[in-house]
mmCIF file of C-alpha atoms in Angstrom:
data_model
loop_
_atom_site.group_PDB
_atom_site.id
_atom_site.type_symbol
_atom_site.label_atom_id
_atom_site.label_comp_id
_atom_site.label_asym_id
_atom_site.label_seq_id
_atom_site.Cartn_x
_atom_site.Cartn_y
_atom_site.Cartn_z
ATOM 1 C CA UNK A 1 -31.991 -6.693 -29.782
ATOM 2 C CA UNK A 2 -28.855 -5.615 -28.396
ATOM 3 C CA UNK A 3 -28.339 -6.796 -24.606
ATOM 4 C CA UNK A 4 -28.021 -4.422 -21.767
ATOM 5 C CA UNK A 5 -29.777 -1.560 -23.312
ATOM 6 C CA UNK A 6 -30.957 0.972 -20.867
ATOM 7 C CA UNK A 7 -32.428 4.445 -21.505
ATOM 8 C CA UNK A 8 -31.837 7.262 -18.913
ATOM 9 C CA UNK A 9 -33.162 10.738 -18.832
ATOM 10 C CA UNK A 10 -32.818 13.557 -16.445
ATOM 11 C CA UNK A 11 -35.443 16.508 -16.682
ATOM 12 C CA UNK A 12 -36.287 18.921 -14.057
ATOM 13 C CA UNK A 13 -39.177 18.332 -12.327
ATOM 14 C CA UNK A 14 -40.940 21.954 -12.830
ATOM 15 C CA UNK A 15 -39.709 25.490 -14.381
ATOM 16 C CA UNK A 16 -41.110 28.608 -15.210
ATOM 17 C CA UNK A 17 -43.173 29.590 -18.209
ATOM 18 C CA UNK A 18 -40.900 30.200 -21.072
ATOM 19 C CA UNK A 19 -37.741 28.908 -19.321
ATOM 20 C CA UNK A 20 -35.047 27.053 -21.305
ATOM 21 C CA UNK A 21 -34.520 23.484 -19.275
ATOM 22 C CA UNK A 22 -31.550 21.581 -19.874
ATOM 23 C CA UNK A 23 -31.939 17.880 -20.602
ATOM 24 C CA UNK A 24 -30.028 15.165 -20.158
ATOM 25 C CA UNK A 25 -30.161 11.409 -21.885
ATOM 26 C CA UNK A 26 -27.948 8.666 -21.771
ATOM 27 C CA UNK A 27 -28.576 5.224 -23.174
ATOM 28 C CA UNK A 28 -26.266 2.066 -22.768
ATOM 29 C CA UNK A 29 -25.608 0.536 -25.985
ATOM 30 C CA UNK A 30 -22.624 -1.130 -27.404
ATOM 31 C CA UNK A 31 -22.870 0.890 -30.825
ATOM 32 C CA UNK A 32 -20.736 -1.613 -32.544
ATOM 33 C CA UNK A 33 -19.433 0.262 -35.316
ATOM 34 C CA UNK A 34 -19.250 -2.418 -38.222
ATOM 35 C CA UNK A 35 -15.506 -1.402 -38.502
ATOM 36 C CA UNK A 36 -13.897 -3.988 -36.011
ATOM 37 C CA UNK A 37 -13.028 -7.719 -36.285
ATOM 38 C CA UNK A 38 -13.270 -10.529 -33.627
ATOM 39 C CA UNK A 39 -10.616 -13.116 -32.669
ATOM 40 C CA UNK A 40 -10.753 -14.890 -36.075
ATOM 41 C CA UNK A 41 -10.754 -12.013 -38.040
ATOM 42 C CA UNK A 42 -14.543 -12.006 -39.177
ATOM 43 C CA UNK A 43 -16.208 -8.430 -39.320
ATOM 44 C CA UNK A 44 -18.138 -7.734 -36.446
ATOM 45 C CA UNK A 45 -21.810 -6.578 -37.996
ATOM 46 C CA UNK A 46 -22.745 -2.953 -37.434
ATOM 47 C CA UNK A 47 -25.369 -2.410 -34.535
ATOM 48 C CA UNK A 48 -25.886 1.100 -33.526
ATOM 49 C CA UNK A 49 -28.503 3.449 -32.375
ATOM 50 C CA UNK A 50 -29.183 5.363 -35.743
ATOM 51 C CA UNK A 51 -31.584 7.943 -34.770
ATOM 52 C CA UNK A 52 -32.703 9.789 -31.409
ATOM 53 C CA UNK A 53 -35.780 12.108 -31.021
ATOM 54 C CA UNK A 54 -37.229 14.418 -28.632
ATOM 55 C CA UNK A 55 -40.891 15.525 -28.634
ATOM 56 C CA UNK A 56 -42.735 18.042 -26.130
ATOM 57 C CA UNK A 57 -46.387 17.652 -26.207
ATOM 58 C CA UNK A 58 -46.050 16.364 -29.790
ATOM 59 C CA UNK A 59 -43.999 19.016 -31.169
ATOM 60 C CA UNK A 60 -40.246 17.856 -32.221
ATOM 61 C CA UNK A 61 -37.666 19.429 -30.499
ATOM 62 C CA UNK A 62 -34.557 17.509 -31.725
ATOM 63 C CA UNK A 63 -34.354 14.870 -34.304
ATOM 64 C CA UNK A 64 -30.665 13.382 -34.369
ATOM 65 C CA UNK A 65 -29.057 11.047 -37.110
ATOM 66 C CA UNK A 66 -26.373 8.694 -35.081
ATOM 67 C CA UNK A 67 -23.314 7.148 -37.447
ATOM 68 C CA UNK A 68 -21.207 4.474 -36.715
ATOM 69 C CA UNK A 69 -18.279 6.877 -35.288
ATOM 70 C CA UNK A 70 -20.153 7.649 -32.347
ATOM 71 C CA UNK A 71 -18.974 5.882 -29.195
ATOM 72 C CA UNK A 72 -20.503 3.570 -26.852
ATOM 73 C CA UNK A 73 -23.377 4.741 -24.584
ATOM 74 C CA UNK A 74 -24.479 7.948 -26.369
ATOM 75 C CA UNK A 75 -25.227 10.763 -24.321
ATOM 76 C CA UNK A 76 -26.932 14.185 -25.263
ATOM 77 C CA UNK A 77 -27.337 17.403 -23.610
ATOM 78 C CA UNK A 78 -29.718 19.778 -25.158
ATOM 79 C CA UNK A 79 -31.886 22.933 -23.957
ATOM 80 C CA UNK A 80 -35.690 23.066 -24.473
ATOM 81 C CA UNK A 81 -37.948 26.255 -24.210
ATOM 82 C CA UNK A 82 -41.066 25.074 -21.781
ATOM 83 C CA UNK A 83 -44.041 27.261 -21.991
ATOM 84 C CA UNK A 84 -46.672 25.087 -20.770
ATOM 85 C CA UNK A 85 -46.829 22.114 -18.470
ATOM 86 C CA UNK A 86 -46.453 18.857 -20.455
ATOM 87 C CA UNK A 87 -44.875 15.454 -21.255
ATOM 88 C CA UNK A 88 -41.307 14.859 -22.934
ATOM 89 C CA UNK A 89 -41.035 11.795 -25.234
ATOM 90 C CA UNK A 90 -37.746 10.464 -26.024
ATOM 91 C CA UNK A 91 -37.171 7.744 -28.533
ATOM 92 C CA UNK A 92 -33.973 5.926 -29.882
ATOM 93 C CA UNK A 93 -33.952 3.646 -32.981
ATOM 94 C CA UNK A 94 -31.869 0.743 -32.906
ATOM 95 C CA UNK A 95 -30.112 -0.891 -36.609
ATOM 96 C CA UNK A 96 -31.922 -4.056 -35.516
ATOM 97 C CA UNK A 97 -35.697 -2.413 -35.459
ATOM 98 C CA UNK A 98 -35.813 -2.006 -31.641
ATOM 99 C CA UNK A 99 -37.161 1.010 -30.499
ATOM 100 C CA UNK A 100 -36.344 2.256 -26.883
ATOM 101 C CA UNK A 101 -38.704 4.904 -25.314
ATOM 102 C CA UNK A 102 -38.860 6.985 -22.370
ATOM 103 C CA UNK A 103 -40.592 9.992 -21.006
ATOM 104 C CA UNK A 104 -40.495 12.650 -18.054
ATOM 105 C CA UNK A 105 -43.242 15.016 -17.344
ATOM 106 C CA UNK A 106 -42.629 19.058 -16.343
ATOM 107 C CA UNK A 107 -44.898 20.900 -14.375
ATOM 108 C CA UNK A 108 -45.194 24.937 -14.490
ATOM 109 C CA UNK A 109 -44.254 26.617 -11.193
ATOM 110 C CA UNK B 1 20.539 23.327 -30.951
ATOM 111 C CA UNK B 2 20.862 24.372 -27.378
ATOM 112 C CA UNK B 3 18.354 27.078 -27.711
ATOM 113 C CA UNK B 4 16.018 24.930 -29.123
ATOM 114 C CA UNK B 5 15.855 22.179 -26.239
ATOM 115 C CA UNK B 6 15.750 25.146 -23.959
ATOM 116 C CA UNK B 7 12.554 26.647 -25.415
ATOM 117 C CA UNK B 8 11.094 23.134 -25.731
ATOM 118 C CA UNK B 9 11.719 23.054 -21.676
ATOM 119 C CA UNK B 10 9.999 26.142 -21.141
ATOM 120 C CA UNK B 11 7.108 25.010 -23.204
ATOM 121 C CA UNK B 12 6.771 22.052 -21.025
ATOM 122 C CA UNK B 13 6.995 24.205 -17.981
ATOM 123 C CA UNK B 14 4.376 26.665 -19.300
ATOM 124 C CA UNK B 15 2.086 23.665 -20.115
ATOM 125 C CA UNK B 16 2.259 22.007 -16.463
ATOM 126 C CA UNK B 17 1.721 25.252 -15.033
ATOM 127 C CA UNK B 18 -1.464 25.864 -16.975
ATOM 128 C CA UNK B 19 -3.061 22.234 -16.115
ATOM 129 C CA UNK B 20 -2.109 23.224 -12.315
ATOM 130 C CA UNK B 21 -4.011 26.474 -12.527
ATOM 131 C CA UNK B 22 -7.075 25.104 -13.853
ATOM 132 C CA UNK B 23 -7.488 22.665 -10.966
ATOM 133 C CA UNK B 24 -5.989 24.640 -8.132
ATOM 134 C CA UNK B 25 -9.360 26.177 -6.630
ATOM 135 C CA UNK B 26 -11.902 23.479 -8.091
ATOM 136 C CA UNK B 27 -13.847 21.420 -5.408
ATOM 137 C CA UNK B 28 -15.236 18.304 -6.206
ATOM 138 C CA UNK B 29 -18.903 17.979 -4.842
ATOM 139 C CA UNK B 30 -20.780 14.843 -6.502
ATOM 140 C CA UNK B 31 -24.728 15.846 -7.014
ATOM 141 C CA UNK B 32 -24.371 18.913 -5.247
ATOM 142 C CA UNK B 33 -24.471 16.537 -1.950
ATOM 143 C CA UNK B 34 -21.370 14.588 -1.521
ATOM 144 C CA UNK B 35 -18.206 16.532 -0.322
ATOM 145 C CA UNK B 36 -14.755 14.720 -1.704
ATOM 146 C CA UNK B 37 -11.498 15.433 0.037
ATOM 147 C CA UNK B 38 -9.285 15.507 -2.740
ATOM 148 C CA UNK B 39 -6.269 17.371 -1.238
ATOM 149 C CA UNK B 40 -5.428 16.561 2.349
ATOM 150 C CA UNK B 41 -2.063 15.989 4.775
ATOM 151 C CA UNK B 42 -0.043 13.072 4.001
ATOM 152 C CA UNK B 43 -0.290 10.461 6.115
ATOM 153 C CA UNK B 44 2.332 9.906 8.774
ATOM 154 C CA UNK B 45 4.043 6.975 7.179
ATOM 155 C CA UNK B 46 4.854 9.278 3.658
ATOM 156 C CA UNK B 47 8.343 10.676 4.141
ATOM 157 C CA UNK B 48 8.438 12.539 0.469
ATOM 158 C CA UNK B 49 5.171 14.013 0.319
ATOM 159 C CA UNK B 50 3.343 16.798 2.433
ATOM 160 C CA UNK B 51 -0.159 17.149 0.620
ATOM 161 C CA UNK B 52 -1.823 14.018 -0.848
ATOM 162 C CA UNK B 53 -4.004 14.768 -3.981
ATOM 163 C CA UNK B 54 -6.703 12.737 -5.520
ATOM 164 C CA UNK B 55 -6.055 11.998 -9.470
ATOM 165 C CA UNK B 56 -9.254 14.031 -9.837
ATOM 166 C CA UNK B 57 -7.157 17.275 -9.349
ATOM 167 C CA UNK B 58 -4.872 16.490 -12.141
ATOM 168 C CA UNK B 59 -7.299 16.005 -14.799
ATOM 169 C CA UNK B 60 -8.836 18.426 -17.224
ATOM 170 C CA UNK B 61 -11.832 20.268 -16.162
ATOM 171 C CA UNK B 62 -14.154 18.645 -18.828
ATOM 172 C CA UNK B 63 -13.006 15.300 -17.145
ATOM 173 C CA UNK B 64 -13.554 16.672 -13.731
ATOM 174 C CA UNK B 65 -17.106 17.989 -14.612
ATOM 175 C CA UNK B 66 -17.889 14.345 -15.835
ATOM 176 C CA UNK B 67 -17.513 13.191 -11.884
ATOM 177 C CA UNK B 68 -19.651 16.091 -10.203
ATOM 178 C CA UNK B 69 -22.653 14.340 -11.563
ATOM 179 C CA UNK B 70 -23.853 10.753 -11.413
ATOM 180 C CA UNK B 71 -26.033 11.007 -14.671
ATOM 181 C CA UNK B 72 -22.703 12.534 -16.201
ATOM 182 C CA UNK B 73 -20.742 9.806 -14.854
ATOM 183 C CA UNK B 74 -20.506 6.984 -17.166
ATOM 184 C CA UNK B 75 -19.102 4.521 -14.573
ATOM 185 C CA UNK B 76 -22.544 4.880 -12.984
ATOM 186 C CA UNK B 77 -23.903 2.442 -15.836
ATOM 187 C CA UNK B 78 -21.865 -0.204 -14.558
ATOM 188 C CA UNK B 79 -23.437 0.530 -10.859
ATOM 189 C CA UNK B 80 -26.682 -0.204 -12.091
ATOM 190 C CA UNK B 81 -25.657 -3.399 -13.763
ATOM 191 C CA UNK B 82 -24.174 -4.773 -10.805
ATOM 192 C CA UNK B 83 -27.231 -3.399 -8.694
ATOM 193 C CA UNK B 84 -28.840 -6.284 -11.125
ATOM 194 C CA UNK B 85 -26.311 -8.802 -10.431
ATOM 195 C CA UNK B 86 -26.658 -8.155 -6.629
ATOM 196 C CA UNK B 87 -30.094 -9.363 -6.523
ATOM 197 C CA UNK B 88 -29.728 -12.145 -8.725
ATOM 198 C CA UNK B 89 -29.430 -15.958 -7.198
ATOM 199 C CA UNK B 90 -26.816 -17.768 -8.524
ATOM 200 C CA UNK B 91 -24.704 -21.086 -7.132
ATOM 201 C CA UNK B 92 -25.916 -24.022 -5.590
ATOM 202 C CA UNK B 93 -27.044 -22.269 -2.248
ATOM 203 C CA UNK B 94 -29.868 -20.443 -3.805
ATOM 204 C CA UNK B 95 -28.452 -17.433 -2.694
ATOM 205 C CA UNK B 96 -27.738 -13.884 -3.839
ATOM 206 C CA UNK B 97 -25.678 -11.158 -2.546
ATOM 207 C CA UNK B 98 -28.927 -9.469 -1.187
ATOM 208 C CA UNK B 99 -29.647 -12.587 1.095
ATOM 209 C CA UNK B 100 -26.925 -12.129 3.485
ATOM 210 C CA UNK B 101 -26.327 -7.963 3.001
ATOM 211 C CA UNK B 102 -29.646 -7.057 2.514
ATOM 212 C CA UNK B 103 -29.336 -3.743 -0.015
ATOM 213 C CA UNK B 104 -26.122 -2.431 -0.766
ATOM 214 C CA UNK B 105 -26.873 0.782 0.988
ATOM 215 C CA UNK B 106 -27.408 -1.484 4.345
ATOM 216 C CA UNK B 107 -24.520 -3.885 3.450
ATOM 217 C CA UNK B 108 -21.890 -2.183 2.042
ATOM 218 C CA UNK B 109 -21.401 1.283 3.792
ATOM 219 C CA UNK B 110 -17.835 1.655 4.656
ATOM 220 C CA UNK B 111 -16.655 -1.214 3.471
ATOM 221 C CA UNK B 112 -14.341 0.153 0.379
ATOM 222 C CA UNK B 113 -12.667 2.585 2.733
ATOM 223 C CA UNK B 114 -11.013 -0.081 5.000
ATOM 224 C CA UNK B 115 -10.153 -2.647 1.878
ATOM 225 C CA UNK B 116 -7.677 -4.305 1.677
ATOM 226 C CA UNK B 117 -8.254 -5.593 5.079
ATOM 227 C CA UNK B 118 -6.664 -8.596 7.113
ATOM 228 C CA UNK B 119 -9.184 -11.730 7.487
ATOM 229 C CA UNK B 120 -8.348 -13.166 10.789
ATOM 230 C CA UNK B 121 -10.259 -16.600 10.264
ATOM 231 C CA UNK B 122 -8.607 -17.214 6.743
ATOM 232 C CA UNK B 123 -4.945 -15.787 8.052
ATOM 233 C CA UNK B 124 -4.643 -13.622 4.990
ATOM 234 C CA UNK B 125 -4.943 -9.902 3.483
ATOM 235 C CA UNK B 126 -7.979 -9.755 1.421
ATOM 236 C CA UNK B 127 -8.766 -7.166 -1.526
ATOM 237 C CA UNK B 128 -12.693 -6.655 -1.994
ATOM 238 C CA UNK B 129 -11.952 -8.860 -5.060
ATOM 239 C CA UNK B 130 -10.807 -11.957 -2.928
ATOM 240 C CA UNK B 131 -13.812 -11.305 -0.417
ATOM 241 C CA UNK B 132 -16.318 -11.214 -3.075
ATOM 242 C CA UNK B 133 -14.782 -14.380 -4.584
ATOM 243 C CA UNK B 134 -14.764 -15.962 -1.293
ATOM 244 C CA UNK B 135 -18.602 -14.985 -0.750
ATOM 245 C CA UNK B 136 -19.509 -16.334 -4.106
ATOM 246 C CA UNK B 137 -17.447 -19.610 -3.572
ATOM 247 C CA UNK B 138 -18.165 -20.437 0.080
ATOM 248 C CA UNK B 139 -21.395 -18.729 0.893
ATOM 249 C CA UNK B 140 -23.323 -19.061 -2.526
ATOM 250 C CA UNK B 141 -21.623 -22.075 -3.921
ATOM 251 C CA UNK B 142 -21.144 -20.019 -7.120
ATOM 252 C CA UNK B 143 -18.130 -20.111 -9.439
ATOM 253 C CA UNK B 144 -15.536 -17.534 -8.840
ATOM 254 C CA UNK B 145 -15.388 -14.409 -11.293
ATOM 255 C CA UNK B 146 -12.113 -13.416 -12.908
ATOM 256 C CA UNK B 147 -10.366 -10.373 -11.479
ATOM 257 C CA UNK B 148 -10.786 -8.368 -14.531
ATOM 258 C CA UNK B 149 -14.395 -9.833 -15.509
ATOM 259 C CA UNK B 150 -17.099 -7.365 -16.122
ATOM 260 C CA UNK B 151 -19.233 -8.402 -13.142
ATOM 261 C CA UNK B 152 -16.502 -8.272 -10.827
ATOM 262 C CA UNK B 153 -15.402 -4.801 -11.716
ATOM 263 C CA UNK B 154 -18.779 -3.698 -11.764
ATOM 264 C CA UNK B 155 -19.476 -5.193 -8.479
ATOM 265 C CA UNK B 156 -16.724 -3.464 -6.613
ATOM 266 C CA UNK B 157 -18.098 0.065 -7.991
ATOM 267 C CA UNK B 158 -21.399 -0.735 -6.333
ATOM 268 C CA UNK B 159 -20.032 -1.293 -3.389
ATOM 269 C CA UNK B 160 -17.554 2.016 -3.498
ATOM 270 C CA UNK B 161 -20.165 4.009 -4.142
ATOM 271 C CA UNK B 162 -21.693 3.077 -0.597
ATOM 272 C CA UNK B 163 -18.797 4.706 0.774
ATOM 273 C CA UNK B 164 -18.423 7.606 -1.375
ATOM 274 C CA UNK B 165 -16.859 10.748 0.627
ATOM 275 C CA UNK B 166 -15.711 8.802 3.550
ATOM 276 C CA UNK B 167 -11.960 8.846 4.253
ATOM 277 C CA UNK B 168 -10.012 6.057 2.911
ATOM 278 C CA UNK B 169 -8.596 4.466 6.188
ATOM 279 C CA UNK B 170 -6.671 1.122 5.507
ATOM 280 C CA UNK B 171 -4.603 -0.453 8.470
ATOM 281 C CA UNK B 172 -0.897 -0.997 8.051
ATOM 282 C CA UNK B 173 0.155 -2.033 11.473
ATOM 283 C CA UNK B 174 -0.375 -5.541 13.037
ATOM 284 C CA UNK B 175 -0.433 -8.750 11.109
ATOM 285 C CA UNK B 176 -0.207 -6.832 7.918
ATOM 286 C CA UNK B 177 2.815 -4.779 8.679
ATOM 287 C CA UNK B 178 5.110 -7.194 6.380
ATOM 288 C CA UNK B 179 3.335 -7.165 3.537
ATOM 289 C CA UNK B 180 2.771 -3.294 3.704
ATOM 290 C CA UNK B 181 6.659 -3.181 3.858
ATOM 291 C CA UNK B 182 6.720 -5.592 0.782
ATOM 292 C CA UNK B 183 4.274 -3.470 -0.966
ATOM 293 C CA UNK B 184 6.608 -0.299 -0.266
ATOM 294 C CA UNK B 185 9.856 -2.171 -1.215
ATOM 295 C CA UNK B 186 8.298 -2.717 -4.872
ATOM 296 C CA UNK B 187 6.642 0.862 -4.879
ATOM 297 C CA UNK B 188 10.171 1.822 -4.889
ATOM 298 C CA UNK B 189 11.915 -0.654 -6.749
ATOM 299 C CA UNK B 190 12.855 -0.030 -10.476
ATOM 300 C CA UNK B 191 11.337 -2.304 -12.951
ATOM 301 C CA UNK B 192 11.921 -2.635 -16.769
ATOM 302 C CA UNK B 193 14.022 -1.819 -19.742
ATOM 303 C CA UNK B 194 13.206 1.976 -18.684
ATOM 304 C CA UNK B 195 13.955 1.265 -15.160
ATOM 305 C CA UNK B 196 11.253 3.168 -13.646
ATOM 306 C CA UNK B 197 9.864 2.586 -9.836
ATOM 307 C CA UNK B 198 6.185 3.907 -8.974
ATOM 308 C CA UNK B 199 7.969 6.700 -7.048
ATOM 309 C CA UNK B 200 9.933 7.915 -10.122
ATOM 310 C CA UNK B 201 6.478 8.902 -11.998
ATOM 311 C CA UNK B 202 4.327 9.292 -8.795
ATOM 312 C CA UNK B 203 6.254 10.944 -6.286
ATOM 313 C CA UNK B 204 9.419 12.719 -7.444
ATOM 314 C CA UNK B 205 7.548 13.836 -10.868
ATOM 315 C CA UNK B 206 3.401 14.259 -10.163
ATOM 316 C CA UNK B 207 2.468 17.392 -11.937
ATOM 317 C CA UNK B 208 4.876 17.521 -14.480
ATOM 318 C CA UNK B 209 3.908 16.140 -17.867
ATOM 319 C CA UNK B 210 5.443 12.667 -19.178
ATOM 320 C CA UNK B 211 5.319 13.615 -23.216
ATOM 321 C CA UNK B 212 1.589 14.275 -23.157
ATOM 322 C CA UNK B 213 0.659 12.719 -19.892
ATOM 323 C CA UNK B 214 -0.176 14.679 -16.704
ATOM 324 C CA UNK B 215 1.068 12.695 -14.000
ATOM 325 C CA UNK B 216 -0.953 11.967 -10.949
ATOM 326 C CA UNK B 217 0.376 10.830 -7.516
ATOM 327 C CA UNK B 218 -1.043 7.358 -8.356
ATOM 328 C CA UNK B 219 -3.608 7.386 -5.640
ATOM 329 C CA UNK B 220 -6.347 4.820 -6.010
ATOM 330 C CA UNK B 221 -9.108 5.910 -3.979
ATOM 331 C CA UNK B 222 -10.895 6.696 -7.165
ATOM 332 C CA UNK B 223 -11.052 2.890 -8.050
ATOM 333 C CA UNK B 224 -12.392 1.526 -9.686
ATOM 334 C CA UNK B 225 -12.253 4.134 -12.596
ATOM 335 C CA UNK B 226 -14.042 4.843 -15.794
ATOM 336 C CA UNK B 227 -11.511 5.462 -18.479
ATOM 337 C CA UNK B 228 -12.242 7.442 -21.359
ATOM 338 C CA UNK B 229 -9.912 5.775 -23.328
ATOM 339 C CA UNK B 230 -11.581 2.263 -23.122
ATOM 340 C CA UNK B 231 -14.926 3.318 -21.861
ATOM 341 C CA UNK B 232 -15.163 1.002 -19.043
ATOM 342 C CA UNK B 233 -14.649 0.526 -15.286
ATOM 343 C CA UNK B 234 -10.768 -0.535 -14.739
ATOM 344 C CA UNK B 235 -9.579 -2.505 -11.834
ATOM 345 C CA UNK B 236 -6.595 -1.400 -9.695
ATOM 346 C CA UNK B 237 -4.634 -4.315 -10.421
ATOM 347 C CA UNK B 238 -5.365 -3.855 -14.007
ATOM 348 C CA UNK B 239 -4.137 -0.040 -13.615
ATOM 349 C CA UNK B 240 -0.924 -1.559 -12.109
ATOM 350 C CA UNK B 241 -0.259 -3.878 -14.781
ATOM 351 C CA UNK B 242 -0.880 -1.218 -17.325
ATOM 352 C CA UNK B 243 1.708 0.699 -15.521
ATOM 353 C CA UNK B 244 4.409 -1.726 -15.011
ATOM 354 C CA UNK B 245 3.828 -2.594 -18.714
ATOM 355 C CA UNK B 246 4.721 0.899 -19.765
ATOM 356 C CA UNK B 247 8.175 0.660 -18.042
ATOM 357 C CA UNK B 248 8.786 -2.268 -20.835
ATOM 358 C CA UNK B 249 8.736 -4.951 -18.026
ATOM 359 C CA UNK B 250 7.086 -8.409 -17.876
ATOM 360 C CA UNK B 251 4.206 -7.356 -15.212
ATOM 361 C CA UNK B 252 2.943 -8.912 -12.201
ATOM 362 C CA UNK B 253 -0.362 -10.930 -12.631
ATOM 363 C CA UNK B 254 -3.786 -9.395 -11.358
ATOM 364 C CA UNK B 255 -4.264 -10.985 -7.959
ATOM 365 C CA UNK B 256 -0.776 -11.961 -7.510
ATOM 366 C CA UNK B 257 0.821 -11.459 -3.893
ATOM 367 C CA UNK B 258 2.941 -8.616 -5.600
ATOM 368 C CA UNK B 259 0.173 -6.721 -6.550
ATOM 369 C CA UNK B 260 -1.691 -7.294 -3.348
ATOM 370 C CA UNK B 261 0.804 -5.842 -1.316
ATOM 371 C CA UNK B 262 1.430 -3.113 -3.745
ATOM 372 C CA UNK B 263 -2.354 -2.593 -3.700
ATOM 373 C CA UNK B 264 -2.309 -2.241 0.423
ATOM 374 C CA UNK B 265 0.797 0.189 0.175
ATOM 375 C CA UNK B 266 -0.539 2.404 -2.547
ATOM 376 C CA UNK B 267 -4.319 2.250 -0.653
ATOM 377 C CA UNK B 268 -2.144 3.602 2.635
ATOM 378 C CA UNK B 269 -0.683 6.320 0.807
ATOM 379 C CA UNK B 270 -4.285 7.797 0.257
ATOM 380 C CA UNK B 271 -5.531 7.546 3.874
ATOM 381 C CA UNK B 272 -7.272 10.678 4.246
ATOM 382 C CA UNK B 273 -8.338 11.232 0.891
ATOM 383 C CA UNK B 274 -12.328 10.500 0.286
ATOM 384 C CA UNK B 275 -13.410 7.070 -1.588
ATOM 385 C CA UNK B 276 -14.592 8.418 -5.004
ATOM 386 C CA UNK B 277 -15.043 5.389 -6.997
ATOM 387 C CA UNK B 278 -16.301 4.933 -9.799
ATOM 388 C CA UNK B 279 -14.139 7.929 -10.809
ATOM 389 C CA UNK B 280 -13.692 9.384 -14.192
ATOM 390 C CA UNK B 281 -10.224 9.556 -15.833
ATOM 391 C CA UNK B 282 -8.690 9.660 -19.165
#
């Protein structure tokens, strides 16, 4: 597993029903592209987050495929309409098979 | 030929004017809470500048926005890493930073604002890096960190965060006056094949473009700075080194007496601006 990986998420605590809220996510990750060489000239193997998803109450909000050209610590900001109270689930998939998860609840009012 | 050079000169003028307008009325408030002074009256010792400006005022709106919310500021990732280091026991004495200083919030408020600072017991001027290493060596019995090592730069960022919004206020008189004078001399000395002093760019030509770069006043109130070009935090001396290298000179080393003196002098040129670190720059 890549070291020092830590997901961070920012979701408002509450929203009006039907309101679009802004969601920010950031995961610390080296996003090694597989193109670079180390000091001895050997290729450093690719190690990136290759997929990011966000679900709200079981319904998919966003599903992103990440490519090697995306830089260190990938950051996503997107909007989601909230019709009812519930939970946002965030999932990041690492090349090495690790899966990182985070979740945030949002209330209506 | 003459016409061509005239139009390109005009284009440069128009460009730099546009860049100024973008930043003219913007204010920096972090997390909607911490108000940062990014423009203020120059300290009395500065003869050639009336208003000092944080490097933040010279950056594009997009880069400026990254610093307005800690979630958007990529430098805060490294602050989080330092927070873990803060609590980790290291060295022969079985101590961590927290053993003596408590939480960073308790122990480090106001510290960044007054460094580099004279240490009476040791009889030397100390930068934050030197003070951290003194703690590690003599109190913790741990190995010193390199000036530019990840944990060192990250720790200076964690310490800076505790002083954000406080005015930079380094002392320049008393025992440090001689070092300060030396720093000033370095600031105004031309180095390298390009024959440039710090002042040539950052005092006489700030707000102008040097090729594609928008020159700032070279203030260090925002350090350590997260640079978009290398995606990590950068120390003050590392930036000095980059600048001197760009004049095509042999540079001084990080932690050298020359750079320590220069850091004191440059910090004193920012007396009155708020501590911003970790800032976001390009």
